[in-house]
Tab-separated table of C-alpha atoms in Angstrom:
chain	number	residue	atom	x	y	z
A	1	UNK	CA	15.078	-21.535	19.469
A	2	UNK	CA	14.790	-19.536	22.780
A	3	UNK	CA	11.857	-19.685	24.999
A	4	UNK	CA	9.576	-16.808	24.030
A	5	UNK	CA	6.890	-17.279	26.631
A	6	UNK	CA	7.841	-14.017	28.329
A	7	UNK	CA	7.625	-11.733	25.251
A	8	UNK	CA	4.649	-9.189	25.168
A	9	UNK	CA	1.769	-9.517	23.174
A	10	UNK	CA	2.486	-5.880	21.787
A	11	UNK	CA	5.692	-7.046	20.268
A	12	UNK	CA	4.001	-10.047	18.658
A	13	UNK	CA	1.182	-7.780	17.248
A	14	UNK	CA	3.924	-5.591	15.913
A	15	UNK	CA	5.933	-8.480	14.324
A	16	UNK	CA	2.683	-9.762	12.705
A	17	UNK	CA	2.079	-6.263	11.149
A	18	UNK	CA	5.495	-6.411	9.814
A	19	UNK	CA	4.866	-9.847	8.276
A	20	UNK	CA	1.781	-8.532	6.413
A	21	UNK	CA	3.450	-5.352	5.329
A	22	UNK	CA	6.656	-7.174	3.942
A	23	UNK	CA	4.382	-9.943	2.083
A	24	UNK	CA	2.112	-7.284	0.532
A	25	UNK	CA	2.112	-6.118	-2.964
A	26	UNK	CA	3.158	-2.433	-2.097
A	27	UNK	CA	6.057	-3.151	0.099
A	28	UNK	CA	8.864	-0.604	-0.630
A	29	UNK	CA	12.638	-0.486	0.160
A	30	UNK	CA	11.774	2.054	2.774
A	31	UNK	CA	9.488	-0.464	4.436
A	32	UNK	CA	12.310	-2.987	4.467
A	33	UNK	CA	14.802	-0.423	6.085
A	34	UNK	CA	12.244	0.449	8.715
A	35	UNK	CA	11.618	-3.292	9.429
A	36	UNK	CA	15.374	-3.859	9.853
A	37	UNK	CA	15.551	-0.940	12.251
A	38	UNK	CA	12.523	-2.406	14.298
A	39	UNK	CA	14.166	-5.813	14.335
A	40	UNK	CA	17.601	-4.493	15.647
A	41	UNK	CA	15.931	-2.569	18.599
A	42	UNK	CA	16.392	-5.529	20.979
A	43	UNK	CA	16.809	-9.259	21.020
A	44	UNK	CA	13.083	-9.585	22.048
A	45	UNK	CA	12.029	-7.861	18.827
A	46	UNK	CA	14.028	-10.541	16.825
A	47	UNK	CA	12.565	-13.332	18.907
A	48	UNK	CA	8.949	-11.975	18.166
A	49	UNK	CA	9.899	-11.984	14.388
A	50	UNK	CA	11.127	-15.388	14.662
A	51	UNK	CA	8.078	-16.805	16.325
A	52	UNK	CA	5.922	-15.195	13.705
A	53	UNK	CA	7.805	-16.918	10.959
A	54	UNK	CA	7.700	-20.184	12.674
A	55	UNK	CA	4.086	-20.091	13.126
A	56	UNK	CA	3.591	-19.135	9.489
A	57	UNK	CA	5.820	-22.171	8.573
A	58	UNK	CA	3.786	-24.478	10.748
A	59	UNK	CA	0.507	-23.539	8.928
A	60	UNK	CA	2.364	-23.834	5.360
A	61	UNK	CA	3.349	-27.414	6.577
A	62	UNK	CA	-0.136	-28.386	7.314
A	63	UNK	CA	-1.259	-27.080	3.873
A	64	UNK	CA	1.447	-29.093	2.101
A	65	UNK	CA	0.186	-32.327	3.339
A	66	UNK	CA	-2.235	-34.579	1.441
A	67	UNK	CA	-5.764	-33.955	2.752
A	68	UNK	CA	-6.134	-37.225	4.662
A	69	UNK	CA	-2.746	-36.664	6.455
A	70	UNK	CA	-3.550	-33.041	7.064
A	71	UNK	CA	-6.630	-34.073	8.690
A	72	UNK	CA	-5.062	-36.733	10.795
A	73	UNK	CA	-2.264	-34.405	12.030
A	74	UNK	CA	-4.533	-31.231	12.403
A	75	UNK	CA	-5.208	-32.122	16.181
A	76	UNK	CA	-1.487	-32.486	17.028
A	77	UNK	CA	-0.377	-29.418	15.068
A	78	UNK	CA	-3.405	-27.332	16.171
A	79	UNK	CA	-2.476	-27.995	19.860
A	80	UNK	CA	1.071	-26.821	19.237
A	81	UNK	CA	-0.061	-23.802	17.272
A	82	UNK	CA	-2.836	-22.957	19.904
A	83	UNK	CA	-0.033	-22.625	22.540
A	84	UNK	CA	1.813	-20.364	20.379
A	85	UNK	CA	-1.250	-18.171	19.515
A	86	UNK	CA	-2.066	-17.778	23.047
A	87	UNK	CA	1.703	-16.857	23.926
A	88	UNK	CA	1.471	-14.430	21.077
A	89	UNK	CA	-1.641	-12.604	22.490
A	90	UNK	CA	-3.935	-13.796	19.667
A	91	UNK	CA	-1.582	-13.240	16.802
A	92	UNK	CA	-2.860	-14.470	13.416
A	93	UNK	CA	-0.738	-14.878	10.331
A	94	UNK	CA	-1.821	-14.525	6.723
A	95	UNK	CA	0.147	-16.899	4.508
A	96	UNK	CA	-1.241	-16.264	1.201
A	97	UNK	CA	-2.474	-13.300	-0.867
A	98	UNK	CA	-6.055	-12.288	-0.110
A	99	UNK	CA	-6.123	-11.737	3.725
A	100	UNK	CA	-6.406	-8.287	4.914
A	101	UNK	CA	-3.534	-6.938	7.113
A	102	UNK	CA	-4.526	-5.771	10.464
A	103	UNK	CA	-5.211	-2.086	11.055
A	104	UNK	CA	-2.204	0.020	12.276
A	105	UNK	CA	-1.592	-0.433	16.152
A	106	UNK	CA	-0.511	3.067	16.277
A	107	UNK	CA	-4.069	4.350	15.519
A	108	UNK	CA	-5.028	2.978	18.922
A	109	UNK	CA	-2.887	5.649	20.574
A	110	UNK	CA	-4.527	8.478	18.425
A	111	UNK	CA	-8.021	7.624	18.446
A	112	UNK	CA	-10.897	9.117	20.664
A	113	UNK	CA	-13.173	6.136	19.858
A	114	UNK	CA	-12.357	2.578	18.747
A	115	UNK	CA	-14.446	-0.693	17.923
A	116	UNK	CA	-13.040	-4.133	18.421
A	117	UNK	CA	-13.021	-7.068	15.915
A	118	UNK	CA	-16.589	-7.848	15.044
A	119	UNK	CA	-17.963	-4.987	17.129
A	120	UNK	CA	-20.238	-2.208	16.016
A	121	UNK	CA	-20.317	1.065	18.213
A	122	UNK	CA	-22.805	4.083	17.961
A	123	UNK	CA	-21.437	7.364	19.063
A	124	UNK	CA	-23.552	10.428	19.719
A	125	UNK	CA	-21.390	13.577	19.095
A	126	UNK	CA	-21.873	16.893	20.983
A	127	UNK	CA	-23.171	18.618	18.003
A	128	UNK	CA	-25.921	16.152	17.419
A	129	UNK	CA	-24.354	13.981	14.782
A	130	UNK	CA	-24.563	10.214	15.064
A	131	UNK	CA	-21.658	8.051	14.139
A	132	UNK	CA	-21.779	4.282	13.826
A	133	UNK	CA	-18.351	2.632	13.828
A	134	UNK	CA	-18.054	-0.800	12.018
A	135	UNK	CA	-15.687	-3.533	13.086
A	136	UNK	CA	-12.074	-2.651	13.710
A	137	UNK	CA	-12.351	1.023	13.354
A	138	UNK	CA	-10.586	4.037	14.875
A	139	UNK	CA	-12.069	7.615	14.915
A	140	UNK	CA	-10.565	10.870	16.300
A	141	UNK	CA	-12.289	14.081	17.037
A	142	UNK	CA	-11.075	17.048	15.496
A	143	UNK	CA	-9.968	20.117	17.799
A	144	UNK	CA	-12.366	22.907	18.107
A	145	UNK	CA	-9.937	25.170	16.122
A	146	UNK	CA	-10.423	22.885	13.116
A	147	UNK	CA	-14.355	23.236	13.324
A	148	UNK	CA	-16.953	20.403	13.460
A	149	UNK	CA	-15.727	16.949	12.307
A	150	UNK	CA	-13.686	13.973	12.840
A	151	UNK	CA	-10.672	12.035	11.222
A	152	UNK	CA	-11.458	8.351	10.325
A	153	UNK	CA	-8.105	6.847	11.052
A	154	UNK	CA	-8.933	3.392	9.720
A	155	UNK	CA	-12.117	1.229	9.351
A	156	UNK	CA	-15.523	2.209	8.206
A	157	UNK	CA	-18.145	4.567	9.587
A	158	UNK	CA	-21.717	5.767	8.970
A	159	UNK	CA	-22.560	9.427	9.580
A	160	UNK	CA	-25.920	10.865	10.258
A	161	UNK	CA	-25.084	14.504	10.258
A	162	UNK	CA	-26.892	17.422	12.018
A	163	UNK	CA	-26.727	19.988	9.159
A	164	UNK	CA	-25.469	23.460	9.910
A	165	UNK	CA	-24.696	25.505	6.912
A	166	UNK	CA	-22.503	27.960	9.033
A	167	UNK	CA	-20.477	25.230	10.592
A	168	UNK	CA	-20.155	22.429	8.036
A	169	UNK	CA	-19.248	18.907	9.294
A	170	UNK	CA	-16.173	17.332	7.822
A	171	UNK	CA	-14.510	13.929	7.781
A	172	UNK	CA	-10.780	13.628	7.150
A	173	UNK	CA	-9.911	10.267	5.722
A	174	UNK	CA	-6.519	9.508	4.061
A	175	UNK	CA	-5.382	12.338	1.889
A	176	UNK	CA	-8.922	13.837	1.482
A	177	UNK	CA	-11.840	15.265	3.279
A	178	UNK	CA	-15.573	14.854	2.932
A	179	UNK	CA	-17.730	17.887	3.724
A	180	UNK	CA	-21.407	17.331	4.526
A	181	UNK	CA	-24.024	19.283	2.588
A	182	UNK	CA	-26.962	17.765	4.661
A	183	UNK	CA	-26.789	14.091	4.381
A	184	UNK	CA	-26.414	10.502	5.737
A	185	UNK	CA	-23.207	8.862	4.254
A	186	UNK	CA	-20.770	6.027	4.561
A	187	UNK	CA	-16.966	6.339	4.720
A	188	UNK	CA	-14.493	3.454	4.538
A	189	UNK	CA	-10.689	3.889	4.860
A	190	UNK	CA	-8.528	0.664	4.494
A	191	UNK	CA	-5.116	-0.053	2.919
A	192	UNK	CA	-4.588	3.922	2.174
A	193	UNK	CA	-7.848	3.910	0.114
A	194	UNK	CA	-10.884	5.831	0.981
A	195	UNK	CA	-14.526	4.974	-0.414
A	196	UNK	CA	-17.432	7.279	0.042
A	197	UNK	CA	-21.158	6.598	-0.729
A	198	UNK	CA	-24.083	8.598	-0.029
A	199	UNK	CA	-27.485	7.425	1.170
A	200	UNK	CA	-29.342	10.760	1.630
A	201	UNK	CA	-28.463	14.338	0.729
A	202	UNK	CA	-24.964	15.407	-0.742
A	203	UNK	CA	-21.272	15.536	0.404
A	204	UNK	CA	-18.320	17.351	-1.310
A	205	UNK	CA	-15.294	15.265	-1.529
A	206	UNK	CA	-11.786	16.841	-2.014
A	207	UNK	CA	-8.441	15.308	-2.307
A	208	UNK	CA	-4.838	16.562	-2.589
A	209	UNK	CA	-3.056	19.513	-1.360
A	210	UNK	CA	0.448	19.228	-2.629
A	211	UNK	CA	2.315	20.029	-5.745
A	212	UNK	CA	2.688	16.289	-6.358
A	213	UNK	CA	-1.132	15.924	-6.237
A	214	UNK	CA	-3.012	18.979	-7.219
A	215	UNK	CA	-6.385	19.606	-5.393
A	216	UNK	CA	-9.438	17.850	-6.924
A	217	UNK	CA	-13.101	17.802	-5.865
A	218	UNK	CA	-16.522	16.178	-6.460
A	219	UNK	CA	-20.008	16.624	-5.156
A	220	UNK	CA	-21.819	13.354	-4.488
A	221	UNK	CA	-25.592	13.046	-4.179
A	222	UNK	CA	-27.866	10.202	-3.398
A	223	UNK	CA	-26.931	6.874	-4.784
A	224	UNK	CA	-23.489	8.019	-5.822
A	225	UNK	CA	-19.997	7.018	-4.590
A	226	UNK	CA	-16.208	7.640	-5.156
A	227	UNK	CA	-12.977	6.117	-4.193
A	228	UNK	CA	-9.669	8.051	-3.770
A	229	UNK	CA	-6.108	7.349	-2.580
A	230	UNK	CA	-2.430	7.852	-3.685
A	231	UNK	CA	-3.431	8.331	-7.193
A	232	UNK	CA	-6.021	11.048	-6.421
A	233	UNK	CA	-9.776	11.182	-6.871
A	234	UNK	CA	-11.372	8.422	-9.082
A	235	UNK	CA	-14.716	8.861	-11.028
A	236	UNK	CA	-18.057	9.019	-9.632
A	237	UNK	CA	-20.029	5.776	-9.511
A	238	UNK	CA	-23.710	4.851	-9.198
A	239	UNK	CA	-24.093	2.814	-5.772
A	240	UNK	CA	-27.020	0.641	-4.717
A	241	UNK	CA	-28.660	2.745	-1.971
A	242	UNK	CA	-29.918	-0.382	-0.123
A	243	UNK	CA	-26.419	-1.649	0.122
A	244	UNK	CA	-24.874	1.420	1.679
A	245	UNK	CA	-23.930	0.731	5.248
A	246	UNK	CA	-25.561	-2.723	5.348
A	247	UNK	CA	-23.029	-3.743	7.674
A	248	UNK	CA	-24.957	-1.704	10.489
A	249	UNK	CA	-27.437	-4.776	10.367
A	250	UNK	CA	-24.698	-7.513	10.117
A	251	UNK	CA	-25.196	-7.936	6.139
A	252	UNK	CA	-22.566	-7.697	3.554
A	253	UNK	CA	-23.500	-7.308	-0.080
A	254	UNK	CA	-20.987	-8.254	-2.875
A	255	UNK	CA	-21.482	-7.712	-6.452
A	256	UNK	CA	-18.968	-9.304	-8.814
A	257	UNK	CA	-16.021	-8.872	-6.329
A	258	UNK	CA	-12.880	-11.032	-6.632
A	259	UNK	CA	-12.680	-13.773	-4.180
A	260	UNK	CA	-9.634	-12.490	-2.507
A	261	UNK	CA	-11.363	-9.244	-1.602
A	262	UNK	CA	-14.542	-10.963	-0.455
A	263	UNK	CA	-12.360	-13.162	1.882
A	264	UNK	CA	-10.475	-10.044	3.066
A	265	UNK	CA	-13.704	-8.221	3.960
A	266	UNK	CA	-15.117	-11.315	5.904
A	267	UNK	CA	-11.945	-11.410	7.843
A	268	UNK	CA	-12.987	-8.016	9.282
A	269	UNK	CA	-15.901	-9.854	11.021
A	270	UNK	CA	-15.311	-13.530	11.421
A	271	UNK	CA	-13.972	-15.004	14.501
A	272	UNK	CA	-11.724	-17.368	12.652
A	273	UNK	CA	-9.479	-15.879	10.037
A	274	UNK	CA	-10.096	-17.277	6.538
A	275	UNK	CA	-6.929	-18.158	4.477
A	276	UNK	CA	-7.050	-18.902	0.709
A	277	UNK	CA	-4.588	-21.713	0.295
A	278	UNK	CA	-4.003	-21.333	-3.366
A	279	UNK	CA	-3.646	-18.488	-5.705
A	280	UNK	CA	-5.831	-20.315	-8.216
A	281	UNK	CA	-9.373	-18.795	-8.560
A	282	UNK	CA	-8.510	-15.953	-6.217
A	283	UNK	CA	-9.787	-13.414	-8.611
A	284	UNK	CA	-13.050	-15.379	-9.255
A	285	UNK	CA	-16.003	-13.151	-9.260
A	286	UNK	CA	-18.377	-13.388	-6.223
A	287	UNK	CA	-21.802	-12.073	-5.839
A	288	UNK	CA	-24.043	-12.691	-2.988
A	289	UNK	CA	-25.427	-11.335	0.365
A	290	UNK	CA	-23.746	-12.844	3.477
A	291	UNK	CA	-24.663	-12.445	7.265
A	292	UNK	CA	-21.687	-11.643	9.584
A	293	UNK	CA	-21.335	-11.601	13.292
A	294	UNK	CA	-23.473	-13.415	15.619
A	295	UNK	CA	-25.064	-16.353	13.628
A	296	UNK	CA	-22.789	-15.817	10.698
A	297	UNK	CA	-23.664	-17.678	7.533
A	298	UNK	CA	-20.627	-16.393	5.589
A	299	UNK	CA	-18.352	-19.195	5.558
A	300	UNK	CA	-20.874	-22.138	4.809
A	301	UNK	CA	-22.495	-19.921	2.137
A	302	UNK	CA	-19.185	-19.264	0.487
A	303	UNK	CA	-18.120	-22.822	0.566
A	304	UNK	CA	-21.237	-23.961	-0.977
A	305	UNK	CA	-21.440	-21.274	-3.697
A	306	UNK	CA	-17.843	-21.847	-4.747
A	307	UNK	CA	-17.281	-25.620	-3.882
A	308	UNK	CA	-14.544	-24.661	-1.398
A	309	UNK	CA	-13.571	-26.865	1.544
A	310	UNK	CA	-12.249	-25.669	4.863
A	311	UNK	CA	-9.501	-26.916	7.246
A	312	UNK	CA	-9.666	-25.302	10.720
A	313	UNK	CA	-5.986	-25.293	11.417
A	314	UNK	CA	-6.541	-23.471	14.799
A	315	UNK	CA	-9.491	-21.846	16.526
A	316	UNK	CA	-8.162	-18.773	14.901
A	317	UNK	CA	-7.365	-19.927	11.474
A	318	UNK	CA	-9.403	-21.605	8.897
A	319	UNK	CA	-7.891	-22.592	5.467
A	320	UNK	CA	-10.063	-22.788	2.317
A	321	UNK	CA	-8.904	-24.797	-0.548
């Protein structure tokens, strides 16, 4: 294998994103064609992809060892993987189902406001509206010609809107928009799916504007939420108001969520990415409240509740089994 030390971190980030996309449940033939075109752009693109696969294979080899031998070899393998991770600019591979893919790197060029991994950021807009960005989120301001509002490119955000009936505030997210009717609400946009929950007042949610997906709309009030995506607008659901936007205080609340989804959510905050080593039990329901960020209790609480063991393969990857 060629020496890849000179390759840029951006290329490794792109290769890592392709790895996630190609191993996802929704991969299409168009995705595969686009990947082949990306890989053919230069020898460095091919080298970055080769390094990504080698890193993933190293983790799999560690997982394949019996626990005693895995622990004995973890130091040696971790040192080698650590060098590769540093050369890759912090790349992290998900080798099994249940780990959320990283946000689109292209959003960073389109956004007016960004939050980093594990960061919360408060933004005071010129119209008096306050926005709090959750971890790894991207927000773009709408041009004046489109009125008051923003586009949530990815991630999650809390909105405390200064109401103005003559100039409504709108949030564009995915294939829909949320219009303020005087409120505080939370919007989450990940994996081409948007979830809206109202903590005060009301919002109008509208989705679809093409012949393939006719327009649909719904008004949400206090304690109500809805999810929409490629298949249109879902049904209204009752939401625990105390749990809406709980991430603002470093708390995540799960109610009968599959383990794979809980792990994917925790990975948005934890410094070491959690990888579920086996598909067995990945849909096991999980309920509980976890503290994330500084002083996080999420990993030990999850291990104690479900009887999971952890293997820290590198400072950036912890395998649960």
